[in-house]
PDB file of C-alpha atoms and ligand atoms in Angstrom:
ATOM      1  CA  UNK A   1      55.008  91.690  11.154  1.00  0.00           C
ATOM      2  CA  UNK A   2      52.302  94.289  11.541  1.00  0.00           C
ATOM      3  CA  UNK A   3      52.680  96.578  13.409  1.00  0.00           C
ATOM      4  CA  UNK A   4      52.598 100.214  12.332  1.00  0.00           C
ATOM      5  CA  UNK A   5      51.353  99.027   8.719  1.00  0.00           C
ATOM      6  CA  UNK A   6      48.444 100.831   7.244  1.00  0.00           C
ATOM      7  CA  UNK A   7      45.895  99.048   5.502  1.00  0.00           C
ATOM      8  CA  UNK A   8      42.956 100.127   3.780  1.00  0.00           C
ATOM      9  CA  UNK A   9      39.944  97.167   4.196  1.00  0.00           C
ATOM     10  CA  UNK A  10      37.693  98.340   1.614  1.00  0.00           C
ATOM     11  CA  UNK A  11      33.749  96.571   2.866  1.00  0.00           C
ATOM     12  CA  UNK A  12      34.499  96.830   6.132  1.00  0.00           C
ATOM     13  CA  UNK A  13      31.512  96.656   7.403  1.00  0.00           C
ATOM     14  CA  UNK A  14      30.266  93.276   6.995  1.00  0.00           C
ATOM     15  CA  UNK A  15      30.677  89.727   6.076  1.00  0.00           C
ATOM     16  CA  UNK A  16      34.805  89.029   5.395  1.00  0.00           C
ATOM     17  CA  UNK A  17      35.869  93.076   4.838  1.00  0.00           C
ATOM     18  CA  UNK A  18      33.642  93.181   8.867  1.00  0.00           C
ATOM     19  CA  UNK A  19      36.382  89.785  10.206  1.00  0.00           C
ATOM     20  CA  UNK A  20      39.437  91.641   8.284  1.00  0.00           C
ATOM     21  CA  UNK A  21      39.141  94.903   9.763  1.00  0.00           C
ATOM     22  CA  UNK A  22      39.510  92.410  13.138  1.00  0.00           C
ATOM     23  CA  UNK A  23      42.011  90.683  12.425  1.00  0.00           C
ATOM     24  CA  UNK A  24      44.641  93.071  10.765  1.00  0.00           C
ATOM     25  CA  UNK A  25      43.795  95.172  13.502  1.00  0.00           C
ATOM     26  CA  UNK A  26      45.192  92.454  16.301  1.00  0.00           C
ATOM     27  CA  UNK A  27      47.960  91.952  14.193  1.00  0.00           C
ATOM     28  CA  UNK A  28      49.176  95.449  15.035  1.00  0.00           C
ATOM     29  CA  UNK A  29      48.514  96.916  12.691  1.00  0.00           C
ATOM     30  CA  UNK A  30      46.472 100.448  11.221  1.00  0.00           C
ATOM     31  CA  UNK A  31      43.365  99.757   9.531  1.00  0.00           C
ATOM     32  CA  UNK A  32      41.241 102.598   7.447  1.00  0.00           C
ATOM     33  CA  UNK A  33      37.176 100.729   7.317  1.00  0.00           C
ATOM     34  CA  UNK A  34      35.650 101.762   4.272  1.00  0.00           C
ATOM     35  CA  UNK A  35      31.998 100.775   3.663  1.00  0.00           C
ATOM     36  CA  UNK A  36      28.964 103.021   1.805  1.00  0.00           C
ATOM     37  CA  UNK A  37      27.508 103.679   4.819  1.00  0.00           C
ATOM     38  CA  UNK A  38      29.314 105.784   7.593  1.00  0.00           C
ATOM     39  CA  UNK A  39      26.834 104.811  10.299  1.00  0.00           C
ATOM     40  CA  UNK A  40      27.559 100.744  10.113  1.00  0.00           C
ATOM     41  CA  UNK A  41      31.033 101.292   9.311  1.00  0.00           C
ATOM     42  CA  UNK A  42      31.820 103.116  12.264  1.00  0.00           C
ATOM     43  CA  UNK A  43      29.956 100.290  14.314  1.00  0.00           C
ATOM     44  CA  UNK A  44      32.896  98.219  13.719  1.00  0.00           C
ATOM     45  CA  UNK A  45      35.243 100.167  14.408  1.00  0.00           C
ATOM     46  CA  UNK A  46      33.387 101.362  17.638  1.00  0.00           C
ATOM     47  CA  UNK A  47      33.294  97.429  18.573  1.00  0.00           C
ATOM     48  CA  UNK A  48      37.038  97.522  18.324  1.00  0.00           C
ATOM     49  CA  UNK A  49      37.528  99.880  20.467  1.00  0.00           C
ATOM     50  CA  UNK A  50      37.839 102.489  18.991  1.00  0.00           C
ATOM     51  CA  UNK A  51      41.330 102.529  19.033  1.00  0.00           C
ATOM     52  CA  UNK A  52      43.621 105.867  17.115  1.00  0.00           C
ATOM     53  CA  UNK A  53      44.450 103.045  14.567  1.00  0.00           C
ATOM     54  CA  UNK A  54      41.979 102.159  12.964  1.00  0.00           C
ATOM     55  CA  UNK A  55      39.192 104.730  10.928  1.00  0.00           C
ATOM     56  CA  UNK A  56      35.939 104.382   9.765  1.00  0.00           C
ATOM     57  CA  UNK A  57      35.674 105.903   6.004  1.00  0.00           C
ATOM     58  CA  UNK A  58      32.203 105.971   3.859  1.00  0.00           C
ATOM     59  CA  UNK A  59      32.955 105.816   0.477  1.00  0.00           C
ATOM     60  CA  UNK A  60      31.706 104.602  -2.414  1.00  0.00           C
ATOM     61  CA  UNK A  61      34.348 102.890  -4.029  1.00  0.00           C
ATOM     62  CA  UNK A  62      32.796 102.833  -8.090  1.00  0.00           C
ATOM     63  CA  UNK A  63      33.756 106.776  -7.175  1.00  0.00           C
ATOM     64  CA  UNK A  64      37.319 106.816  -8.254  1.00  0.00           C
ATOM     65  CA  UNK A  65      37.604 111.100  -7.507  1.00  0.00           C
ATOM     66  CA  UNK A  66      36.305 110.241  -3.480  1.00  0.00           C
ATOM     67  CA  UNK A  67      38.646 106.706  -3.195  1.00  0.00           C
ATOM     68  CA  UNK A  68      41.455 108.868  -4.357  1.00  0.00           C
ATOM     69  CA  UNK A  69      40.633 111.192  -1.536  1.00  0.00           C
ATOM     70  CA  UNK A  70      39.983 108.026   1.295  1.00  0.00           C
ATOM     71  CA  UNK A  71      43.659 106.667   0.184  1.00  0.00           C
ATOM     72  CA  UNK A  72      44.779 111.000   0.181  1.00  0.00           C
ATOM     73  CA  UNK A  73      43.262 111.313   3.738  1.00  0.00           C
ATOM     74  CA  UNK A  74      44.719 108.100   4.566  1.00  0.00           C
ATOM     75  CA  UNK A  75      48.697 109.179   4.058  1.00  0.00           C
ATOM     76  CA  UNK A  76      48.130 112.316   6.133  1.00  0.00           C
ATOM     77  CA  UNK A  77      47.054 110.193   9.071  1.00  0.00           C
ATOM     78  CA  UNK A  78      48.770 107.632   9.205  1.00  0.00           C
ATOM     79  CA  UNK A  79      51.788 108.592   6.709  1.00  0.00           C
ATOM     80  CA  UNK A  80      51.898 105.904   3.855  1.00  0.00           C
ATOM     81  CA  UNK A  81      49.336 103.163   2.345  1.00  0.00           C
ATOM     82  CA  UNK A  82      51.486  99.748   3.116  1.00  0.00           C
ATOM     83  CA  UNK A  83      48.186  97.246   1.970  1.00  0.00           C
ATOM     84  CA  UNK A  84      45.029  96.872   0.444  1.00  0.00           C
ATOM     85  CA  UNK A  85      42.340  94.573   0.798  1.00  0.00           C
ATOM     86  CA  UNK A  86      39.415  94.608  -1.988  1.00  0.00           C
ATOM     87  CA  UNK A  87      36.336  92.784  -0.040  1.00  0.00           C
ATOM     88  CA  UNK A  88      33.712  94.514  -1.559  1.00  0.00           C
ATOM     89  CA  UNK A  89      31.205  93.318  -3.262  1.00  0.00           C
ATOM     90  CA  UNK A  90      28.002  93.094  -4.764  1.00  0.00           C
ATOM     91  CA  UNK A  91      26.100  89.833  -6.222  1.00  0.00           C
ATOM     92  CA  UNK A  92      23.595  90.481  -9.296  1.00  0.00           C
ATOM     93  CA  UNK A  93      20.810  88.605 -10.083  1.00  0.00           C
ATOM     94  CA  UNK A  94      20.364  88.001 -13.774  1.00  0.00           C
ATOM     95  CA  UNK A  95      21.071  85.704 -16.469  1.00  0.00           C
ATOM     96  CA  UNK A  96      22.271  86.173 -20.219  1.00  0.00           C
ATOM     97  CA  UNK A  97      19.138  86.654 -21.472  1.00  0.00           C
ATOM     98  CA  UNK A  98      17.418  88.763 -18.513  1.00  0.00           C
ATOM     99  CA  UNK A  99      19.889  90.417 -15.788  1.00  0.00           C
ATOM    100  CA  UNK A 100      18.895  93.762 -15.997  1.00  0.00           C
ATOM    101  CA  UNK A 101      20.961  96.342 -17.162  1.00  0.00           C
ATOM    102  CA  UNK A 102      21.035  99.065 -13.495  1.00  0.00           C
ATOM    103  CA  UNK A 103      22.384  94.714 -11.795  1.00  0.00           C
ATOM    104  CA  UNK A 104      25.503  94.692 -15.511  1.00  0.00           C
ATOM    105  CA  UNK A 105      26.053  97.834 -14.919  1.00  0.00           C
ATOM    106  CA  UNK A 106      26.603  98.278 -11.120  1.00  0.00           C
ATOM    107  CA  UNK A 107      28.142  94.788 -11.223  1.00  0.00           C
ATOM    108  CA  UNK A 108      31.291  95.698 -13.486  1.00  0.00           C
ATOM    109  CA  UNK A 109      31.771  99.221 -11.769  1.00  0.00           C
ATOM    110  CA  UNK A 110      31.829  98.247  -8.295  1.00  0.00           C
ATOM    111  CA  UNK A 111      33.436  94.799  -7.885  1.00  0.00           C
ATOM    112  CA  UNK A 112      35.669  95.597 -11.030  1.00  0.00           C
ATOM    113  CA  UNK A 113      35.619  99.774 -11.497  1.00  0.00           C
ATOM    114  CA  UNK A 114      35.866  99.890  -7.744  1.00  0.00           C
ATOM    115  CA  UNK A 115      38.715  97.193  -7.565  1.00  0.00           C
ATOM    116  CA  UNK A 116      40.318  99.069 -10.049  1.00  0.00           C
ATOM    117  CA  UNK A 117      39.579 102.485  -8.291  1.00  0.00           C
ATOM    118  CA  UNK A 118      41.352 101.457  -4.621  1.00  0.00           C
ATOM    119  CA  UNK A 119      44.012  99.799  -6.025  1.00  0.00           C
ATOM    120  CA  UNK A 120      45.163 101.846  -8.735  1.00  0.00           C
ATOM    121  CA  UNK A 121      45.097 105.123  -5.597  1.00  0.00           C
ATOM    122  CA  UNK A 122      46.747 102.881  -3.052  1.00  0.00           C
ATOM    123  CA  UNK A 123      49.910 101.578  -6.206  1.00  0.00           C
ATOM    124  CA  UNK A 124      50.171 104.726  -6.522  1.00  0.00           C
ATOM    125  CA  UNK A 125      50.118 106.198  -3.958  1.00  0.00           C
ATOM    126  CA  UNK A 126      51.922 103.644  -1.977  1.00  0.00           C
ATOM    127  CA  UNK A 127      54.816 103.849  -5.139  1.00  0.00           C
ATOM    128  CA  UNK A 128      54.856 107.607  -3.862  1.00  0.00           C
ATOM    129  CA  UNK A 129      55.953 106.297  -0.826  1.00  0.00           C
ATOM    130  CA  UNK A 130      59.226 104.900  -2.613  1.00  0.00           C
ATOM    131  CA  UNK A 131      56.876 101.931  -0.553  1.00  0.00           C
ATOM    132  CA  UNK A 132      55.516  98.125  -1.296  1.00  0.00           C
ATOM    133  CA  UNK A 133      54.005  95.890  -0.331  1.00  0.00           C
ATOM    134  CA  UNK A 134      50.488  93.679  -0.224  1.00  0.00           C
ATOM    135  CA  UNK A 135      47.464  93.699  -2.210  1.00  0.00           C
ATOM    136  CA  UNK A 136      44.985  91.150  -1.960  1.00  0.00           C
ATOM    137  CA  UNK A 137      41.473  91.085  -3.619  1.00  0.00           C
ATOM    138  CA  UNK A 138      38.459  88.987  -2.913  1.00  0.00           C
ATOM    139  CA  UNK A 139      37.263  87.087  -6.269  1.00  0.00           C
ATOM    140  CA  UNK A 140      35.349  84.215  -5.605  1.00  0.00           C
ATOM    141  CA  UNK A 141      34.710  81.324  -7.138  1.00  0.00           C
ATOM    142  CA  UNK A 142      32.451  82.858  -9.766  1.00  0.00           C
ATOM    143  CA  UNK A 143      35.897  84.108 -10.886  1.00  0.00           C
ATOM    144  CA  UNK A 144      37.306  80.893 -12.659  1.00  0.00           C
ATOM    145  CA  UNK A 145      33.739  78.931 -13.242  1.00  0.00           C
ATOM    146  CA  UNK A 146      30.660  79.941 -14.481  1.00  0.00           C
ATOM    147  CA  UNK A 147      27.617  79.529 -11.905  1.00  0.00           C
ATOM    148  CA  UNK A 148      24.041  79.746 -13.420  1.00  0.00           C
ATOM    149  CA  UNK A 149      21.733  82.977 -12.993  1.00  0.00           C
ATOM    150  CA  UNK A 150      24.566  84.755 -12.292  1.00  0.00           C
ATOM    151  CA  UNK A 151      26.246  86.674 -14.791  1.00  0.00           C
ATOM    152  CA  UNK A 152      26.763  90.497 -13.973  1.00  0.00           C
ATOM    153  CA  UNK A 153      28.813  88.648 -10.570  1.00  0.00           C
ATOM    154  CA  UNK A 154      30.264  85.983 -12.684  1.00  0.00           C
ATOM    155  CA  UNK A 155      31.943  88.424 -15.617  1.00  0.00           C
ATOM    156  CA  UNK A 156      33.051  90.776 -12.540  1.00  0.00           C
ATOM    157  CA  UNK A 157      34.918  88.636 -10.776  1.00  0.00           C
ATOM    158  CA  UNK A 158      36.346  86.894 -13.863  1.00  0.00           C
ATOM    159  CA  UNK A 159      37.507  89.849 -14.692  1.00  0.00           C
ATOM    160  CA  UNK A 160      39.007  90.285 -11.202  1.00  0.00           C
ATOM    161  CA  UNK A 161      41.247  87.667 -12.084  1.00  0.00           C
ATOM    162  CA  UNK A 162      42.334  88.951 -14.845  1.00  0.00           C
ATOM    163  CA  UNK A 163      43.065  92.576 -13.005  1.00  0.00           C
ATOM    164  CA  UNK A 164      44.793  90.975 -10.232  1.00  0.00           C
ATOM    165  CA  UNK A 165      46.707  89.435 -12.562  1.00  0.00           C
ATOM    166  CA  UNK A 166      47.278  92.075 -15.244  1.00  0.00           C
ATOM    167  CA  UNK A 167      47.829  94.291 -11.024  1.00  0.00           C
ATOM    168  CA  UNK A 168      50.349  91.533  -9.859  1.00  0.00           C
ATOM    169  CA  UNK A 169      53.359  92.094 -13.017  1.00  0.00           C
ATOM    170  CA  UNK A 170      52.630  95.632 -13.595  1.00  0.00           C
ATOM    171  CA  UNK A 171      53.640  96.493 -10.027  1.00  0.00           C
ATOM    172  CA  UNK A 172      56.102  94.218  -9.276  1.00  0.00           C
ATOM    173  CA  UNK A 173      58.981  95.731 -10.142  1.00  0.00           C
ATOM    174  CA  UNK A 174      58.476  98.114  -6.975  1.00  0.00           C
ATOM    175  CA  UNK A 175      57.721  95.397  -4.810  1.00  0.00           C
ATOM    176  CA  UNK A 176      54.455  95.384  -5.182  1.00  0.00           C
ATOM    177  CA  UNK A 177      52.783  91.843  -4.192  1.00  0.00           C
ATOM    178  CA  UNK A 178      48.171  90.944  -6.139  1.00  0.00           C
ATOM    179  CA  UNK A 179      46.955  88.107  -4.171  1.00  0.00           C
ATOM    180  CA  UNK A 180      43.524  86.824  -5.562  1.00  0.00           C
ATOM    181  CA  UNK A 181      41.570  85.284  -2.468  1.00  0.00           C
ATOM    182  CA  UNK A 182      38.986  83.167  -3.875  1.00  0.00           C
ATOM    183  CA  UNK A 183      36.457  81.888  -1.010  1.00  0.00           C
ATOM    184  CA  UNK A 184      34.029  78.856  -1.742  1.00  0.00           C
ATOM    185  CA  UNK A 185      30.787  80.191  -0.214  1.00  0.00           C
ATOM    186  CA  UNK A 186      31.526  81.703   3.569  1.00  0.00           C
ATOM    187  CA  UNK A 187      28.880  82.690   5.900  1.00  0.00           C
ATOM    188  CA  UNK A 188      27.854  86.735   5.569  1.00  0.00           C
ATOM    189  CA  UNK A 189      25.080  88.988   5.050  1.00  0.00           C
ATOM    190  CA  UNK A 190      25.992  88.584   1.088  1.00  0.00           C
ATOM    191  CA  UNK A 191      25.009  84.507   1.179  1.00  0.00           C
ATOM    192  CA  UNK A 192      22.174  85.079   4.003  1.00  0.00           C
ATOM    193  CA  UNK A 193      19.485  84.983   1.321  1.00  0.00           C
ATOM    194  CA  UNK A 194      20.575  81.496   0.035  1.00  0.00           C
ATOM    195  CA  UNK A 195      21.103  79.699   3.804  1.00  0.00           C
ATOM    196  CA  UNK A 196      18.004  81.117   5.427  1.00  0.00           C
ATOM    197  CA  UNK A 197      16.086  78.491   2.458  1.00  0.00           C
ATOM    198  CA  UNK A 198      17.389  74.816   4.487  1.00  0.00           C
ATOM    199  CA  UNK A 199      17.239  73.369   1.601  1.00  0.00           C
ATOM    200  CA  UNK A 200      19.346  75.693  -0.369  1.00  0.00           C
ATOM    201  CA  UNK A 201      21.833  75.083   2.497  1.00  0.00           C
ATOM    202  CA  UNK A 202      22.510  71.981   2.258  1.00  0.00           C
ATOM    203  CA  UNK A 203      22.383  71.653  -1.052  1.00  0.00           C
ATOM    204  CA  UNK A 204      25.318  74.052  -1.757  1.00  0.00           C
ATOM    205  CA  UNK A 205      26.574  72.196   0.956  1.00  0.00           C
ATOM    206  CA  UNK A 206      27.946  68.795  -0.144  1.00  0.00           C
ATOM    207  CA  UNK A 207      29.522  71.532  -3.383  1.00  0.00           C
ATOM    208  CA  UNK A 208      31.656  72.148  -0.587  1.00  0.00           C
ATOM    209  CA  UNK A 209      33.545  68.016   0.186  1.00  0.00           C
ATOM    210  CA  UNK A 210      34.897  70.051   4.006  1.00  0.00           C
ATOM    211  CA  UNK A 211      31.056  69.398   4.789  1.00  0.00           C
ATOM    212  CA  UNK A 212      30.244  72.665   5.974  1.00  0.00           C
ATOM    213  CA  UNK A 213      29.894  76.323   5.392  1.00  0.00           C
ATOM    214  CA  UNK A 214      33.261  78.415   5.471  1.00  0.00           C
ATOM    215  CA  UNK A 215      33.340  81.616   8.234  1.00  0.00           C
ATOM    216  CA  UNK A 216      34.468  85.379   7.007  1.00  0.00           C
ATOM    217  CA  UNK A 217      37.213  84.491  10.325  1.00  0.00           C
ATOM    218  CA  UNK A 218      38.726  81.523   7.954  1.00  0.00           C
ATOM    219  CA  UNK A 219      39.711  84.392   4.904  1.00  0.00           C
ATOM    220  CA  UNK A 220      40.423  87.048   6.763  1.00  0.00           C
ATOM    221  CA  UNK A 221      42.815  84.343   8.124  1.00  0.00           C
ATOM    222  CA  UNK A 222      44.355  83.895   4.682  1.00  0.00           C
ATOM    223  CA  UNK A 223      43.709  87.561   3.663  1.00  0.00           C
ATOM    224  CA  UNK A 224      45.739  88.754   6.714  1.00  0.00           C
ATOM    225  CA  UNK A 225      48.834  85.405   5.706  1.00  0.00           C
ATOM    226  CA  UNK A 226      48.820  87.570   2.417  1.00  0.00           C
ATOM    227  CA  UNK A 227      49.812  91.668   4.288  1.00  0.00           C
ATOM    228  CA  UNK A 228      51.559  89.888   6.236  1.00  0.00           C
ATOM    229  CA  UNK A 229      54.273  87.815   4.395  1.00  0.00           C
ATOM    230  CA  UNK A 230      56.363  87.656   1.665  1.00  0.00           C
ATOM    231  CA  UNK A 231      55.771  83.490   0.991  1.00  0.00           C
ATOM    232  CA  UNK A 232      52.881  85.196  -0.923  1.00  0.00           C
ATOM    233  CA  UNK A 233      54.980  86.850  -3.297  1.00  0.00           C
ATOM    234  CA  UNK A 234      54.424  84.955  -7.184  1.00  0.00           C
ATOM    235  CA  UNK A 235      52.758  87.694  -9.141  1.00  0.00           C
ATOM    236  CA  UNK A 236      48.739  86.824  -8.862  1.00  0.00           C
ATOM    237  CA  UNK A 237      48.888  83.965  -6.638  1.00  0.00           C
ATOM    238  CA  UNK A 238      45.284  82.276  -6.289  1.00  0.00           C
ATOM    239  CA  UNK A 239      43.971  81.107  -3.297  1.00  0.00           C
ATOM    240  CA  UNK A 240      40.955  79.504  -3.676  1.00  0.00           C
ATOM    241  CA  UNK A 241      38.736  78.683  -0.284  1.00  0.00           C
ATOM    242  CA  UNK A 242      36.999  77.195  -1.790  1.00  0.00           C
ATOM    243  CA  UNK A 243      36.218  74.239   0.936  1.00  0.00           C
ATOM    244  CA  UNK A 244      37.214  72.054  -1.591  1.00  0.00           C
ATOM    245  CA  UNK A 245      33.638  72.683  -4.076  1.00  0.00           C
ATOM    246  CA  UNK A 246      36.247  73.855  -6.919  1.00  0.00           C
ATOM    247  CA  UNK A 247      38.823  71.293  -6.162  1.00  0.00           C
ATOM    248  CA  UNK A 248      37.581  68.965  -8.670  1.00  0.00           C
ATOM    249  CA  UNK A 249      36.919  71.101 -11.664  1.00  0.00           C
ATOM    250  CA  UNK A 250      39.573  74.467 -12.109  1.00  0.00           C
ATOM    251  CA  UNK A 251      40.003  75.164 -15.174  1.00  0.00           C
ATOM    252  CA  UNK A 252      43.099  77.168 -13.240  1.00  0.00           C
ATOM    253  CA  UNK A 253      45.689  74.166 -12.839  1.00  0.00           C
ATOM    254  CA  UNK A 254      46.472  76.404  -9.596  1.00  0.00           C
ATOM    255  CA  UNK A 255      45.341  73.500  -6.928  1.00  0.00           C
ATOM    256  CA  UNK A 256      43.876  74.980  -3.912  1.00  0.00           C
ATOM    257  CA  UNK A 257      44.905  76.318  -1.017  1.00  0.00           C
ATOM    258  CA  UNK A 258      42.319  74.749   1.464  1.00  0.00           C
TER     259      UNK A 258
HETATM  260  P1  NAP B 301      28.715  91.413   2.302  1.00  0.00           P
HETATM  261  O1  NAP B 301      28.790  90.321   3.531  1.00  0.00           O
HETATM  262  O2  NAP B 301      28.040  91.851   1.360  1.00  0.00           O
HETATM  263  O3  NAP B 301      29.910  92.839   2.155  1.00  0.00           O
HETATM  264  C1  NAP B 301      30.439  94.182   1.168  1.00  0.00           C
HETATM  265  C2  NAP B 301      30.277  94.914   2.256  1.00  0.00           C
HETATM  266  O4  NAP B 301      30.606  96.163   0.847  1.00  0.00           O
HETATM  267  C3  NAP B 301      28.166  95.301   2.031  1.00  0.00           C
HETATM  268  O5  NAP B 301      29.440  96.668   3.671  1.00  0.00           O
HETATM  269  C4  NAP B 301      29.181  96.431   0.884  1.00  0.00           C
HETATM  270  O6  NAP B 301      27.953  97.087   0.847  1.00  0.00           O
HETATM  271  C5  NAP B 301      30.012  96.678   1.055  1.00  0.00           C
HETATM  272  N1  NAP B 301      30.074  97.606  -0.408  1.00  0.00           N
HETATM  273  C6  NAP B 301      29.483  96.976  -2.016  1.00  0.00           C
HETATM  274  N2  NAP B 301      29.272  98.099  -2.930  1.00  0.00           N
HETATM  275  C7  NAP B 301      30.109  99.232  -2.381  1.00  0.00           C
HETATM  276  C8  NAP B 301      30.542 100.193  -2.735  1.00  0.00           C
HETATM  277  N3  NAP B 301      30.701 100.384  -3.814  1.00  0.00           N
HETATM  278  N4  NAP B 301      31.825 100.223  -1.583  1.00  0.00           N
HETATM  279  C9  NAP B 301      31.591 100.863  -0.712  1.00  0.00           C
HETATM  280  N5  NAP B 301      31.226  99.715   0.168  1.00  0.00           N
HETATM  281  C10 NAP B 301      30.571  98.940  -1.183  1.00  0.00           C
HETATM  282  O7  NAP B 301      29.906  90.252   1.169  1.00  0.00           O
HETATM  283  P2  NAP B 301      30.240  90.002   1.857  1.00  0.00           P
HETATM  284  O8  NAP B 301      30.502  88.471   1.459  1.00  0.00           O
HETATM  285  O9  NAP B 301      32.523  89.925   2.709  1.00  0.00           O
HETATM  286  O10 NAP B 301      31.808  89.923   0.208  1.00  0.00           O
HETATM  287  C11 NAP B 301      33.291  90.279   0.255  1.00  0.00           C
HETATM  288  C12 NAP B 301      34.091  90.211  -1.071  1.00  0.00           C
HETATM  289  O11 NAP B 301      33.959  88.572  -0.975  1.00  0.00           O
HETATM  290  C13 NAP B 301      32.034  90.715  -1.953  1.00  0.00           C
HETATM  291  O12 NAP B 301      34.096  90.736  -3.562  1.00  0.00           O
HETATM  292  C14 NAP B 301      32.663  89.071  -2.523  1.00  0.00           C
HETATM  293  O13 NAP B 301      31.963  89.086  -3.746  1.00  0.00           O
HETATM  294  C15 NAP B 301      34.018  87.916  -2.426  1.00  0.00           C
HETATM  295  N6  NAP B 301      33.677  86.741  -1.822  1.00  0.00           N
HETATM  296  C16 NAP B 301      31.999  86.743  -1.329  1.00  0.00           C
HETATM  297  C17 NAP B 301      31.625  85.166  -1.434  1.00  0.00           C
HETATM  298  C18 NAP B 301      30.898  84.692  -0.252  1.00  0.00           C
HETATM  299  O14 NAP B 301      30.009  83.606   0.329  1.00  0.00           O
HETATM  300  N7  NAP B 301      30.442  85.666   0.961  1.00  0.00           N
HETATM  301  C19 NAP B 301      31.926  84.203  -1.923  1.00  0.00           C
HETATM  302  C20 NAP B 301      33.748  84.415  -2.824  1.00  0.00           C
HETATM  303  C21 NAP B 301      33.445  85.829  -2.934  1.00  0.00           C
HETATM  304  P3  NAP B 301      26.351  97.234   1.281  1.00  0.00           P
HETATM  305  O15 NAP B 301      25.729  96.576   2.325  1.00  0.00           O
HETATM  306  O16 NAP B 301      25.673  98.182   1.686  1.00  0.00           O
HETATM  307  O17 NAP B 301      26.036  97.050  -0.016  1.00  0.00           O
END
């Protein structure tokens, strides 16, 4: 279903985004992998075989002009944008008492405004071309419940859930499906600080009733499902890939989709 479709993946150099680049490429899509570091994102492409269906772009998604440029570049190269997977993200530490203002700003700029920049640019290009397609965001369970000492991250991810829901309604008429895939704890460079500490890893594992930490490829499978199927078509449907960790606490009333 993804043959000849072009999907932009932000955060494509690492973790979940990297797994999405591989999965969507395997499923036949043209994939534009976007990340901050040119060499790291190019290395991901090279690892997959430097195919002409793969392009690496270095860009900061917090920079709206740069995001518009990368979408224009994608249209020039492949003729259209059919999908967007928002995986770029940062995770700052700090409580409401002591969070550093720079950490607050960067979390909001990347996790929320960055996702707005990419969603707006991709949606405009898709609508201008008379097309339809999927947009996926990756809010985290921190988008639906609080986490101590992660104030900026929690606030940005709650905002991202709102962005997903609002955009889903705005973009339903032209046929653009906007969905959130909200993982629990997944083993990636973002979480290695916690998971490399045996006591912390055990505490986190106990919070996940499936009894283990998730892997990026599992989240990529859920995101690929959102990209290729019309079954995930209800606006802003949330897929909580939480390993069951929010099964007893979700305030959204939505059933985890594990
Ligand atoms: P990751 O391994 O750190 O990958 C995120 C990538 O995004 C990194 O390569 C990072 O580059 C890049 N990035 C950061 N800021 C950027 C910007 N302004 N423009 C472009 N790229 C940028 O993280 P991950 O664990 O795969 O997480 C992917 C997404 O899933 C994030 O939005 C995260 O919040 C969300 N999520 C993750 C988990 C989890 O347990 N891992 C759970 C729930 C949700 P640098 O490394 O250079 O900063």
